[in-house]
Amino acid sequence: MATLAIKSIRKSFGTVEVLNNINVDLEDGGFLVLLGPSGCGKSTLLSIIAGLETSSGGDIVIGGRNVNAIHPKDRNIAMVFQSYALYPTMSVRRNIGFGLEMRKVGADERDTAVQQAADLLQIGHLLDRKPGQLSGGQRQRVAMGRAIVRDPDLFLFDEPLSNLDAKLRVEMRTEIKRLHEQLGTTTVYVTHDQVEALTLGTQVAVMKGGIIQQLAHPETIYDRPANMFVAGFIGSPTTNFLRGTLARSDGGLQLHHAAGVLLLDRTNQDVDAYVGREVVAGIRPETLMVGEGSAALSGRVDVIEPTGPDTMVVVNVGGQMITARLGPKDRPATGATMSLSVDTAAINLFDPVSGDRI
């Protein structure tokens, strides 16, 4: 195990800047998730950590050792790819142990390591099969087994669950979390799936356009997003953005929006500079409930989406569409007028120009 320090990493392809001044410190045994949309630079950053890509500037330090000039095979890392990258003509046993074989590890030691990894991943009964005889989830376990036997300082995962169906993704996500808790190996994990990020990471780096928008614990990312991009990218359904003018009255802080007034639970004096100005209120769908009052939004029900355990209700509030995640029995009629009470303590306010959280 080892710490990981990413220091002022930059990467350009010609005039196109892919990564811009990336800085991350990951503790020994930590789990860093690089999260963002396609093209944000997360896979490029992973490749630079692995040594598969050279940076245009900055340093990668693993376990206190600067590895910029060190060949990938000498960095003591193990990588799990999206495509599994298994040898089709080799048995599972040899696929898992092939890296050790190339490093001239003795047969007995190699067999012991392979068996231990197979037992940990519950694939001992598959050791004599070929990859073509395995399911997608089993192939991913083999790829993980190949990484585990190397006993690396650092695990790197490049969207390892993207090729799996929804049920297998949940199972493998749980498996990866269990393995991390058991092995305690420092891990960097690339994904565009926010559920994977929030459930797996001890730190999450939300990226956009080659820049880290926010680096924090998953709960902080969710509850206190740094800007509107993070707020909108995290959560399903996505955060509602309600525009209005901020005002103070005897009753406290208010948001005057197109369909009325919303009383805010906000005493932070930092907002004084925004009183009388337009702001954007970020309201998560799960913080809305059926009800009326001073902390409520009213409008016409536009769309209803039953999902089984939840009902997604889209309400037109003065021309702004607000989605609420309600219980399965809270199902209004389309076109009806509906009032939604708001957990105002969970509202985040944003500057409409910069997008930053106030």
mmCIF file of C-alpha atoms in Angstrom:
data_model
loop_
_atom_site.group_PDB
_atom_site.id
_atom_site.type_symbol
_atom_site.label_atom_id
_atom_site.label_comp_id
_atom_site.label_asym_id
_atom_site.label_seq_id
_atom_site.Cartn_x
_atom_site.Cartn_y
_atom_site.Cartn_z
ATOM 1 C CA MET A 1 0.000 0.000 0.000
ATOM 2 C CA ALA A 2 1.067 3.597 -0.566
ATOM 3 C CA THR A 3 0.011 7.219 -0.705
ATOM 4 C CA LEU A 4 -0.593 8.942 -4.035
ATOM 5 C CA ALA A 5 0.210 12.571 -4.783
ATOM 6 C CA ILE A 6 -0.827 14.164 -8.072
ATOM 7 C CA LYS A 7 0.989 17.487 -8.313
ATOM 8 C CA SER A 8 0.133 20.189 -10.857
ATOM 9 C CA ILE A 9 -0.454 17.665 -13.652
ATOM 10 C CA ARG A 10 -1.106 19.154 -17.070
ATOM 11 C CA LYS A 11 -1.681 17.472 -20.427
ATOM 12 C CA SER A 12 -2.052 18.973 -23.874
ATOM 13 C CA PHE A 13 -2.493 17.393 -27.275
ATOM 14 C CA GLY A 14 -1.225 20.114 -29.567
ATOM 15 C CA THR A 15 -3.226 23.228 -28.732
ATOM 16 C CA VAL A 16 -5.933 21.245 -26.937
ATOM 17 C CA GLU A 17 -5.521 21.271 -23.156
ATOM 18 C CA VAL A 18 -6.946 18.042 -21.731
ATOM 19 C CA LEU A 19 -5.808 18.414 -18.101
ATOM 20 C CA ASN A 20 -5.216 21.731 -16.355
ATOM 21 C CA ASN A 21 -3.272 21.855 -13.070
ATOM 22 C CA ILE A 22 -4.625 18.709 -11.373
ATOM 23 C CA ASN A 23 -3.719 18.382 -7.678
ATOM 24 C CA VAL A 24 -4.815 15.469 -5.463
ATOM 25 C CA ASP A 25 -3.426 13.908 -2.290
ATOM 26 C CA LEU A 26 -4.740 10.405 -1.566
ATOM 27 C CA GLU A 27 -4.042 8.799 1.786
ATOM 28 C CA ASP A 28 -2.653 5.285 2.203
ATOM 29 C CA GLY A 29 -5.574 2.898 1.702
ATOM 30 C CA GLY A 30 -7.813 5.634 0.269
ATOM 31 C CA PHE A 31 -10.249 5.186 -2.616
ATOM 32 C CA LEU A 32 -10.257 8.083 -5.098
ATOM 33 C CA VAL A 33 -13.002 8.200 -7.713
ATOM 34 C CA LEU A 34 -12.454 10.338 -10.819
ATOM 35 C CA LEU A 35 -15.980 11.230 -11.905
ATOM 36 C CA GLY A 36 -17.202 13.211 -14.867
ATOM 37 C CA PRO A 37 -18.755 13.137 -18.333
ATOM 38 C CA SER A 38 -17.025 11.716 -21.395
ATOM 39 C CA GLY A 39 -14.095 13.853 -22.511
ATOM 40 C CA CYS A 40 -13.452 15.486 -19.127
ATOM 41 C CA GLY A 41 -9.918 14.020 -18.885
ATOM 42 C CA LYS A 42 -10.429 11.378 -16.188
ATOM 43 C CA SER A 43 -9.120 8.420 -18.235
ATOM 44 C CA THR A 44 -6.165 10.494 -19.450
ATOM 45 C CA LEU A 45 -5.271 11.254 -15.835
ATOM 46 C CA LEU A 46 -5.479 7.551 -14.956
ATOM 47 C CA SER A 47 -3.175 6.725 -17.874
ATOM 48 C CA ILE A 48 -0.663 9.298 -16.648
ATOM 49 C CA ILE A 49 -0.714 7.751 -13.163
ATOM 50 C CA ALA A 50 -0.163 4.335 -14.754
ATOM 51 C CA GLY A 51 2.676 5.628 -16.940
ATOM 52 C CA LEU A 52 0.838 4.753 -20.145
ATOM 53 C CA GLU A 53 0.709 8.441 -21.053
ATOM 54 C CA THR A 54 3.255 11.171 -20.369
ATOM 55 C CA SER A 55 2.158 14.454 -18.820
ATOM 56 C CA SER A 56 2.959 17.903 -20.195
ATOM 57 C CA GLY A 57 3.942 19.025 -16.706
ATOM 58 C CA GLY A 58 3.696 18.131 -13.036
ATOM 59 C CA ASP A 59 4.581 15.085 -10.954
ATOM 60 C CA ILE A 60 3.104 11.721 -9.963
ATOM 61 C CA VAL A 61 4.380 10.519 -6.567
ATOM 62 C CA ILE A 62 3.503 7.003 -5.357
ATOM 63 C CA GLY A 63 4.534 6.059 -1.829
ATOM 64 C CA GLY A 64 6.833 9.082 -1.658
ATOM 65 C CA ARG A 65 8.613 8.100 -4.894
ATOM 66 C CA ASN A 66 8.427 10.330 -7.960
ATOM 67 C CA VAL A 67 7.537 7.938 -10.789
ATOM 68 C CA ASN A 68 7.575 10.354 -13.740
ATOM 69 C CA ALA A 69 10.592 8.658 -15.303
ATOM 70 C CA ILE A 70 9.756 5.131 -14.140
ATOM 71 C CA HIS A 71 8.427 2.542 -16.609
ATOM 72 C CA PRO A 72 4.836 1.345 -15.975
ATOM 73 C CA LYS A 73 5.977 -2.184 -15.097
ATOM 74 C CA ASP A 74 8.247 -0.807 -12.364
ATOM 75 C CA ARG A 75 5.644 1.407 -10.678
ATOM 76 C CA ASN A 76 4.132 -1.522 -8.727
ATOM 77 C CA ILE A 77 0.612 -0.770 -9.865
ATOM 78 C CA ALA A 78 -2.147 -3.068 -11.126
ATOM 79 C CA MET A 79 -4.794 -1.965 -13.607
ATOM 80 C CA VAL A 80 -8.257 -3.347 -14.293
ATOM 81 C CA PHE A 81 -9.619 -2.380 -17.705
ATOM 82 C CA GLN A 82 -13.151 -1.910 -19.014
ATOM 83 C CA SER A 83 -12.533 -4.611 -21.648
ATOM 84 C CA TYR A 84 -11.149 -7.197 -19.126
ATOM 85 C CA ALA A 85 -8.085 -7.735 -21.429
ATOM 86 C CA LEU A 86 -7.930 -11.502 -20.795
ATOM 87 C CA TYR A 87 -5.954 -13.963 -22.916
ATOM 88 C CA PRO A 88 -8.642 -16.063 -24.658
ATOM 89 C CA THR A 89 -6.470 -19.182 -25.118
ATOM 90 C CA MET A 90 -5.308 -19.313 -21.495
ATOM 91 C CA SER A 91 -7.197 -20.845 -18.588
ATOM 92 C CA VAL A 92 -8.488 -18.632 -15.780
ATOM 93 C CA ARG A 93 -5.682 -19.982 -13.601
ATOM 94 C CA ARG A 94 -2.987 -18.911 -16.046
ATOM 95 C CA ASN A 95 -4.679 -15.576 -16.810
ATOM 96 C CA ILE A 96 -4.583 -14.679 -13.124
ATOM 97 C CA GLY A 97 -1.020 -15.842 -12.636
ATOM 98 C CA PHE A 98 0.481 -14.732 -15.953
ATOM 99 C CA GLY A 99 1.934 -11.506 -14.572
ATOM 100 C CA LEU A 100 3.685 -13.445 -11.829
ATOM 101 C CA GLU A 101 4.939 -15.929 -14.430
ATOM 102 C CA MET A 102 6.486 -13.081 -16.432
ATOM 103 C CA ARG A 103 8.193 -11.844 -13.265
ATOM 104 C CA LYS A 104 9.779 -15.299 -12.800
ATOM 105 C CA VAL A 105 7.858 -16.061 -9.594
ATOM 106 C CA GLY A 106 8.183 -19.751 -8.694
ATOM 107 C CA ALA A 107 5.383 -22.163 -9.587
ATOM 108 C CA ASP A 108 4.467 -23.015 -5.978
ATOM 109 C CA GLU A 109 4.350 -19.389 -4.875
ATOM 110 C CA ARG A 110 2.409 -18.481 -8.008
ATOM 111 C CA ASP A 111 -0.154 -21.257 -7.476
ATOM 112 C CA THR A 112 -0.656 -20.214 -3.863
ATOM 113 C CA ALA A 113 -1.224 -16.574 -4.846
ATOM 114 C CA VAL A 114 -3.658 -17.536 -7.618
ATOM 115 C CA GLN A 115 -5.642 -19.807 -5.282
ATOM 116 C CA GLN A 116 -5.845 -17.124 -2.596
ATOM 117 C CA ALA A 117 -7.081 -14.531 -5.104
ATOM 118 C CA ALA A 118 -9.600 -17.010 -6.560
ATOM 119 C CA ASP A 119 -10.922 -17.837 -3.095
ATOM 120 C CA LEU A 120 -11.236 -14.153 -2.244
ATOM 121 C CA LEU A 121 -13.224 -13.550 -5.439
ATOM 122 C CA GLN A 122 -15.197 -16.811 -5.151
ATOM 123 C CA ILE A 123 -14.045 -18.100 -8.559
ATOM 124 C CA GLY A 124 -12.027 -21.116 -7.417
ATOM 125 C CA HIS A 125 -14.350 -23.437 -9.342
ATOM 126 C CA LEU A 126 -13.588 -21.562 -12.591
ATOM 127 C CA LEU A 127 -9.786 -21.856 -12.603
ATOM 128 C CA ASP A 128 -9.632 -24.457 -15.375
ATOM 129 C CA ARG A 129 -12.094 -22.728 -17.718
ATOM 130 C CA LYS A 130 -11.272 -20.396 -20.608
ATOM 131 C CA PRO A 131 -12.540 -16.769 -20.696
ATOM 132 C CA GLY A 132 -14.973 -17.667 -23.499
ATOM 133 C CA GLN A 133 -16.798 -19.975 -21.075
ATOM 134 C CA LEU A 134 -17.391 -17.211 -18.537
ATOM 135 C CA SER A 135 -20.060 -14.562 -18.034
ATOM 136 C CA GLY A 136 -19.193 -10.867 -18.052
ATOM 137 C CA GLY A 137 -19.195 -10.705 -14.259
ATOM 138 C CA GLN A 138 -16.944 -13.767 -14.016
ATOM 139 C CA ARG A 139 -14.500 -12.279 -16.532
ATOM 140 C CA GLN A 140 -14.322 -9.088 -14.506
ATOM 141 C CA ARG A 141 -13.562 -11.131 -11.387
ATOM 142 C CA VAL A 142 -10.711 -12.835 -13.257
ATOM 143 C CA ALA A 143 -9.339 -9.427 -14.295
ATOM 144 C CA MET A 144 -9.512 -8.311 -10.672
ATOM 145 C CA GLY A 145 -7.817 -11.540 -9.572
ATOM 146 C CA ARG A 146 -4.948 -10.842 -11.943
ATOM 147 C CA ALA A 147 -4.535 -7.435 -10.285
ATOM 148 C CA ILE A 148 -4.784 -8.774 -6.732
ATOM 149 C CA VAL A 149 -2.040 -11.409 -7.074
ATOM 150 C CA ARG A 150 0.502 -8.714 -7.867
ATOM 151 C CA ASP A 151 0.032 -7.232 -4.354
ATOM 152 C CA PRO A 152 0.470 -3.726 -5.813
ATOM 153 C CA ASP A 153 0.923 -0.377 -4.096
ATOM 154 C CA LEU A 154 -1.902 1.017 -6.192
ATOM 155 C CA PHE A 155 -5.017 -0.358 -7.896
ATOM 156 C CA LEU A 156 -6.247 1.503 -11.009
ATOM 157 C CA PHE A 157 -9.752 0.810 -12.348
ATOM 158 C CA ASP A 158 -10.782 2.217 -15.741
ATOM 159 C CA GLU A 159 -14.607 2.074 -15.901
ATOM 160 C CA PRO A 160 -14.543 -1.653 -15.031
ATOM 161 C CA LEU A 161 -18.315 -2.089 -14.855
ATOM 162 C CA SER A 162 -19.364 -0.298 -18.046
ATOM 163 C CA ASN A 163 -19.841 -3.512 -20.050
ATOM 164 C CA LEU A 164 -22.045 -5.225 -17.454
ATOM 165 C CA ASP A 165 -25.832 -5.237 -17.212
ATOM 166 C CA ALA A 166 -27.564 -3.321 -14.402
ATOM 167 C CA LYS A 167 -27.874 -6.274 -12.003
ATOM 168 C CA LEU A 168 -24.246 -7.342 -12.455
ATOM 169 C CA ARG A 169 -23.038 -3.781 -12.015
ATOM 170 C CA VAL A 170 -24.664 -3.631 -8.587
ATOM 171 C CA GLU A 171 -23.158 -6.997 -7.619
ATOM 172 C CA MET A 172 -19.666 -6.101 -8.832
ATOM 173 C CA ARG A 173 -19.822 -2.668 -7.211
ATOM 174 C CA THR A 174 -20.506 -4.378 -3.897
ATOM 175 C CA GLU A 175 -17.679 -6.837 -4.604
ATOM 176 C CA ILE A 176 -15.175 -4.042 -5.291
ATOM 177 C CA LYS A 177 -16.160 -2.260 -2.074
ATOM 178 C CA ARG A 178 -15.817 -5.491 -0.082
ATOM 179 C CA LEU A 179 -12.394 -6.180 -1.592
ATOM 180 C CA HIS A 180 -11.168 -2.683 -0.806
ATOM 181 C CA GLU A 181 -12.280 -3.017 2.807
ATOM 182 C CA GLN A 182 -10.497 -6.379 3.070
ATOM 183 C CA LEU A 183 -7.290 -5.532 1.208
ATOM 184 C CA GLY A 184 -6.973 -1.840 2.046
ATOM 185 C CA THR A 185 -5.039 -1.127 -1.152
ATOM 186 C CA THR A 186 -4.902 2.492 -2.303
ATOM 187 C CA THR A 187 -7.234 2.747 -5.307
ATOM 188 C CA VAL A 188 -8.024 5.159 -8.142
ATOM 189 C CA TYR A 189 -11.282 4.446 -9.966
ATOM 190 C CA VAL A 190 -12.570 6.131 -13.134
ATOM 191 C CA THR A 191 -16.304 6.242 -13.844
ATOM 192 C CA HIS A 192 -19.071 8.422 -15.248
ATOM 193 C CA ASP A 193 -21.570 6.686 -12.924
ATOM 194 C CA GLN A 194 -22.360 8.852 -9.904
ATOM 195 C CA VAL A 195 -23.775 5.919 -7.890
ATOM 196 C CA GLU A 196 -20.443 4.092 -8.189
ATOM 197 C CA ALA A 197 -18.651 7.282 -7.141
ATOM 198 C CA LEU A 198 -20.772 7.967 -4.069
ATOM 199 C CA THR A 199 -20.835 4.364 -2.838
ATOM 200 C CA LEU A 200 -17.166 3.491 -3.425
ATOM 201 C CA GLY A 201 -15.071 6.598 -2.883
ATOM 202 C CA THR A 202 -13.430 7.961 0.229
ATOM 203 C CA GLN A 203 -12.710 10.982 -1.998
ATOM 204 C CA VAL A 204 -14.492 12.002 -5.199
ATOM 205 C CA ALA A 205 -12.982 14.337 -7.786
ATOM 206 C CA VAL A 206 -15.700 15.722 -10.051
ATOM 207 C CA MET A 207 -14.101 16.778 -13.350
ATOM 208 C CA LYS A 208 -15.185 18.939 -16.254
ATOM 209 C CA GLY A 209 -13.070 20.189 -19.150
ATOM 210 C CA GLY A 210 -9.821 18.902 -17.641
ATOM 211 C CA ILE A 211 -10.364 20.752 -14.345
ATOM 212 C CA ILE A 212 -11.368 19.336 -10.963
ATOM 213 C CA GLN A 213 -14.565 21.164 -10.057
ATOM 214 C CA GLN A 214 -14.679 19.713 -6.541
ATOM 215 C CA LEU A 215 -12.584 17.236 -4.561
ATOM 216 C CA ALA A 216 -14.214 16.064 -1.342
ATOM 217 C CA HIS A 217 -15.846 13.250 0.602
ATOM 218 C CA PRO A 218 -18.942 11.838 -1.189
ATOM 219 C CA GLU A 219 -21.346 13.285 1.413
ATOM 220 C CA THR A 220 -19.852 16.758 0.971
ATOM 221 C CA ILE A 221 -20.083 16.470 -2.812
ATOM 222 C CA TYR A 222 -23.760 15.564 -2.490
ATOM 223 C CA ASP A 223 -24.848 17.932 0.306
ATOM 224 C CA ARG A 224 -22.631 20.950 -0.446
ATOM 225 C CA PRO A 225 -21.741 20.977 -4.156
ATOM 226 C CA ALA A 226 -19.134 23.573 -5.043
ATOM 227 C CA ASN A 227 -21.012 24.838 -8.095
ATOM 228 C CA MET A 228 -24.013 24.274 -10.337
ATOM 229 C CA PHE A 229 -22.173 21.776 -12.524
ATOM 230 C CA VAL A 230 -21.447 19.484 -9.566
ATOM 231 C CA ALA A 231 -24.979 19.931 -8.217
ATOM 232 C CA GLY A 232 -26.465 19.084 -11.611
ATOM 233 C CA PHE A 233 -24.145 16.164 -12.336
ATOM 234 C CA ILE A 234 -24.656 14.426 -8.990
ATOM 235 C CA GLY A 235 -28.068 12.967 -8.191
ATOM 236 C CA SER A 236 -30.774 11.136 -10.093
ATOM 237 C CA PRO A 237 -33.083 12.790 -10.928
ATOM 238 C CA THR A 238 -30.777 15.770 -11.186
ATOM 239 C CA THR A 239 -30.949 18.824 -8.913
ATOM 240 C CA ASN A 240 -33.732 21.312 -9.620
ATOM 241 C CA PHE A 241 -32.548 24.873 -10.275
ATOM 242 C CA LEU A 242 -35.109 27.510 -9.279
ATOM 243 C CA ARG A 243 -34.279 31.085 -10.255
ATOM 244 C CA GLY A 244 -35.480 33.988 -8.158
ATOM 245 C CA THR A 245 -34.558 37.178 -6.330
ATOM 246 C CA LEU A 246 -33.189 37.049 -2.810
ATOM 247 C CA ALA A 247 -34.853 39.274 -0.212
ATOM 248 C CA ARG A 248 -34.864 39.794 3.555
ATOM 249 C CA SER A 249 -37.982 40.441 5.622
ATOM 250 C CA ASP A 250 -39.021 40.259 9.265
ATOM 251 C CA GLY A 251 -39.685 36.577 8.674
ATOM 252 C CA GLY A 252 -36.159 35.923 7.450
ATOM 253 C CA LEU A 253 -34.640 35.191 4.069
ATOM 254 C CA GLN A 254 -36.930 34.818 1.060
ATOM 255 C CA LEU A 255 -36.640 33.703 -2.537
ATOM 256 C CA HIS A 256 -39.085 35.581 -4.780
ATOM 257 C CA HIS A 257 -39.622 33.383 -7.845
ATOM 258 C CA ALA A 258 -42.038 33.486 -10.798
ATOM 259 C CA ALA A 259 -44.812 31.615 -8.977
ATOM 260 C CA GLY A 260 -44.521 33.063 -5.482
ATOM 261 C CA VAL A 261 -42.282 33.403 -2.448
ATOM 262 C CA LEU A 262 -40.243 30.670 -0.751
ATOM 263 C CA LEU A 263 -39.090 31.194 2.831
ATOM 264 C CA LEU A 264 -35.505 29.996 3.211
ATOM 265 C CA ASP A 265 -33.871 28.467 6.284
ATOM 266 C CA ARG A 266 -30.665 30.429 5.871
ATOM 267 C CA THR A 267 -29.046 32.712 8.454
ATOM 268 C CA ASN A 268 -25.584 32.775 6.888
ATOM 269 C CA GLN A 269 -24.506 36.414 6.635
ATOM 270 C CA ASP A 270 -22.474 35.609 3.525
ATOM 271 C CA VAL A 271 -25.651 35.941 1.478
ATOM 272 C CA ASP A 272 -26.121 39.633 2.348
ATOM 273 C CA ALA A 273 -24.229 40.678 -0.780
ATOM 274 C CA TYR A 274 -26.858 38.865 -2.861
ATOM 275 C CA VAL A 275 -29.966 40.407 -1.275
ATOM 276 C CA GLY A 276 -31.917 42.141 -4.034
ATOM 277 C CA ARG A 277 -30.104 40.158 -6.723
ATOM 278 C CA GLU A 278 -30.992 37.095 -8.759
ATOM 279 C CA VAL A 279 -29.768 33.774 -7.370
ATOM 280 C CA VAL A 280 -30.342 30.119 -8.213
ATOM 281 C CA ALA A 281 -31.694 27.746 -5.581
ATOM 282 C CA GLY A 282 -30.559 24.125 -5.926
ATOM 283 C CA ILE A 283 -33.305 21.815 -4.677
ATOM 284 C CA ARG A 284 -32.834 18.039 -4.746
ATOM 285 C CA PRO A 285 -35.947 16.055 -5.779
ATOM 286 C CA GLU A 286 -35.863 13.919 -2.612
ATOM 287 C CA THR A 287 -36.121 17.029 -0.390
ATOM 288 C CA LEU A 288 -39.602 17.761 -1.753
ATOM 289 C CA MET A 289 -42.772 16.334 -0.157
ATOM 290 C CA VAL A 290 -46.495 16.713 -0.645
ATOM 291 C CA GLY A 291 -47.616 19.650 1.514
ATOM 292 C CA GLU A 292 -48.299 23.355 1.791
ATOM 293 C CA GLY A 293 -46.896 26.267 3.781
ATOM 294 C CA SER A 294 -44.379 29.115 3.616
ATOM 295 C CA ALA A 295 -41.705 26.651 2.467
ATOM 296 C CA ALA A 296 -43.679 25.243 -0.448
ATOM 297 C CA LEU A 297 -43.791 25.386 -4.229
ATOM 298 C CA SER A 298 -47.069 25.144 -6.148
ATOM 299 C CA GLY A 299 -47.741 24.462 -9.791
ATOM 300 C CA ARG A 300 -49.370 22.261 -12.421
ATOM 301 C CA VAL A 301 -48.408 18.591 -12.651
ATOM 302 C CA ASP A 302 -46.801 18.161 -16.055
ATOM 303 C CA VAL A 303 -45.401 14.597 -16.073
ATOM 304 C CA ILE A 304 -45.709 11.546 -13.806
ATOM 305 C CA GLU A 305 -43.126 8.742 -13.936
ATOM 306 C CA PRO A 306 -43.807 5.734 -11.682
ATOM 307 C CA THR A 307 -40.619 3.718 -11.061
ATOM 308 C CA GLY A 308 -41.891 1.172 -8.513
ATOM 309 C CA PRO A 309 -40.452 2.308 -5.171
ATOM 310 C CA ASP A 310 -40.738 6.001 -6.155
ATOM 311 C CA THR A 311 -42.913 8.285 -8.245
ATOM 312 C CA MET A 312 -41.173 11.081 -10.132
ATOM 313 C CA VAL A 313 -43.512 14.055 -10.489
ATOM 314 C CA VAL A 314 -42.598 17.028 -12.697
ATOM 315 C CA VAL A 315 -44.398 20.227 -11.644
ATOM 316 C CA ASN A 316 -44.494 23.443 -13.691
ATOM 317 C CA VAL A 317 -43.745 26.181 -11.142
ATOM 318 C CA GLY A 318 -44.159 29.507 -12.918
ATOM 319 C CA GLY A 319 -42.596 28.147 -16.105
ATOM 320 C CA GLN A 320 -39.740 26.347 -14.303
ATOM 321 C CA MET A 321 -39.900 22.547 -14.241
ATOM 322 C CA ILE A 322 -39.368 21.082 -10.772
ATOM 323 C CA THR A 323 -39.017 17.313 -10.281
ATOM 324 C CA ALA A 324 -40.002 15.683 -6.977
ATOM 325 C CA ARG A 325 -39.134 12.140 -5.898
ATOM 326 C CA LEU A 326 -42.245 11.045 -4.008
ATOM 327 C CA GLY A 327 -43.566 7.820 -2.525
ATOM 328 C CA PRO A 328 -45.353 5.260 -4.716
ATOM 329 C CA LYS A 329 -48.768 6.306 -3.323
ATOM 330 C CA ASP A 330 -48.201 10.042 -3.806
ATOM 331 C CA ARG A 331 -49.412 9.979 -7.378
ATOM 332 C CA PRO A 332 -51.398 13.058 -8.486
ATOM 333 C CA ALA A 333 -53.291 13.392 -11.744
ATOM 334 C CA THR A 334 -51.577 14.983 -14.728
ATOM 335 C CA GLY A 335 -52.769 18.579 -15.045
ATOM 336 C CA ALA A 336 -53.724 18.870 -11.379
ATOM 337 C CA THR A 337 -52.440 21.661 -9.151
ATOM 338 C CA MET A 338 -49.952 20.415 -6.574
ATOM 339 C CA SER A 339 -48.101 21.929 -3.615
ATOM 340 C CA LEU A 340 -44.703 20.594 -2.612
ATOM 341 C CA SER A 341 -43.143 21.442 0.742
ATOM 342 C CA VAL A 342 -39.382 21.954 0.685
ATOM 343 C CA ASP A 343 -36.722 20.944 3.186
ATOM 344 C CA THR A 344 -35.206 24.413 3.054
ATOM 345 C CA ALA A 345 -32.195 23.419 5.186
ATOM 346 C CA ALA A 346 -31.073 21.264 2.242
ATOM 347 C CA ILE A 347 -31.259 24.090 -0.337
ATOM 348 C CA ASN A 348 -27.999 25.354 -1.839
ATOM 349 C CA LEU A 349 -27.821 28.840 -3.317
ATOM 350 C CA PHE A 350 -25.682 29.602 -6.363
ATOM 351 C CA ASP A 351 -24.430 32.686 -8.157
ATOM 352 C CA PRO A 352 -26.205 32.624 -11.567
ATOM 353 C CA VAL A 353 -23.189 34.149 -13.359
ATOM 354 C CA SER A 354 -20.235 32.193 -11.957
ATOM 355 C CA GLY A 355 -22.297 29.139 -10.987
ATOM 356 C CA ASP A 356 -20.426 28.948 -7.681
ATOM 357 C CA ARG A 357 -22.142 28.024 -4.425
ATOM 358 C CA ILE A 358 -22.903 31.026 -2.227
#
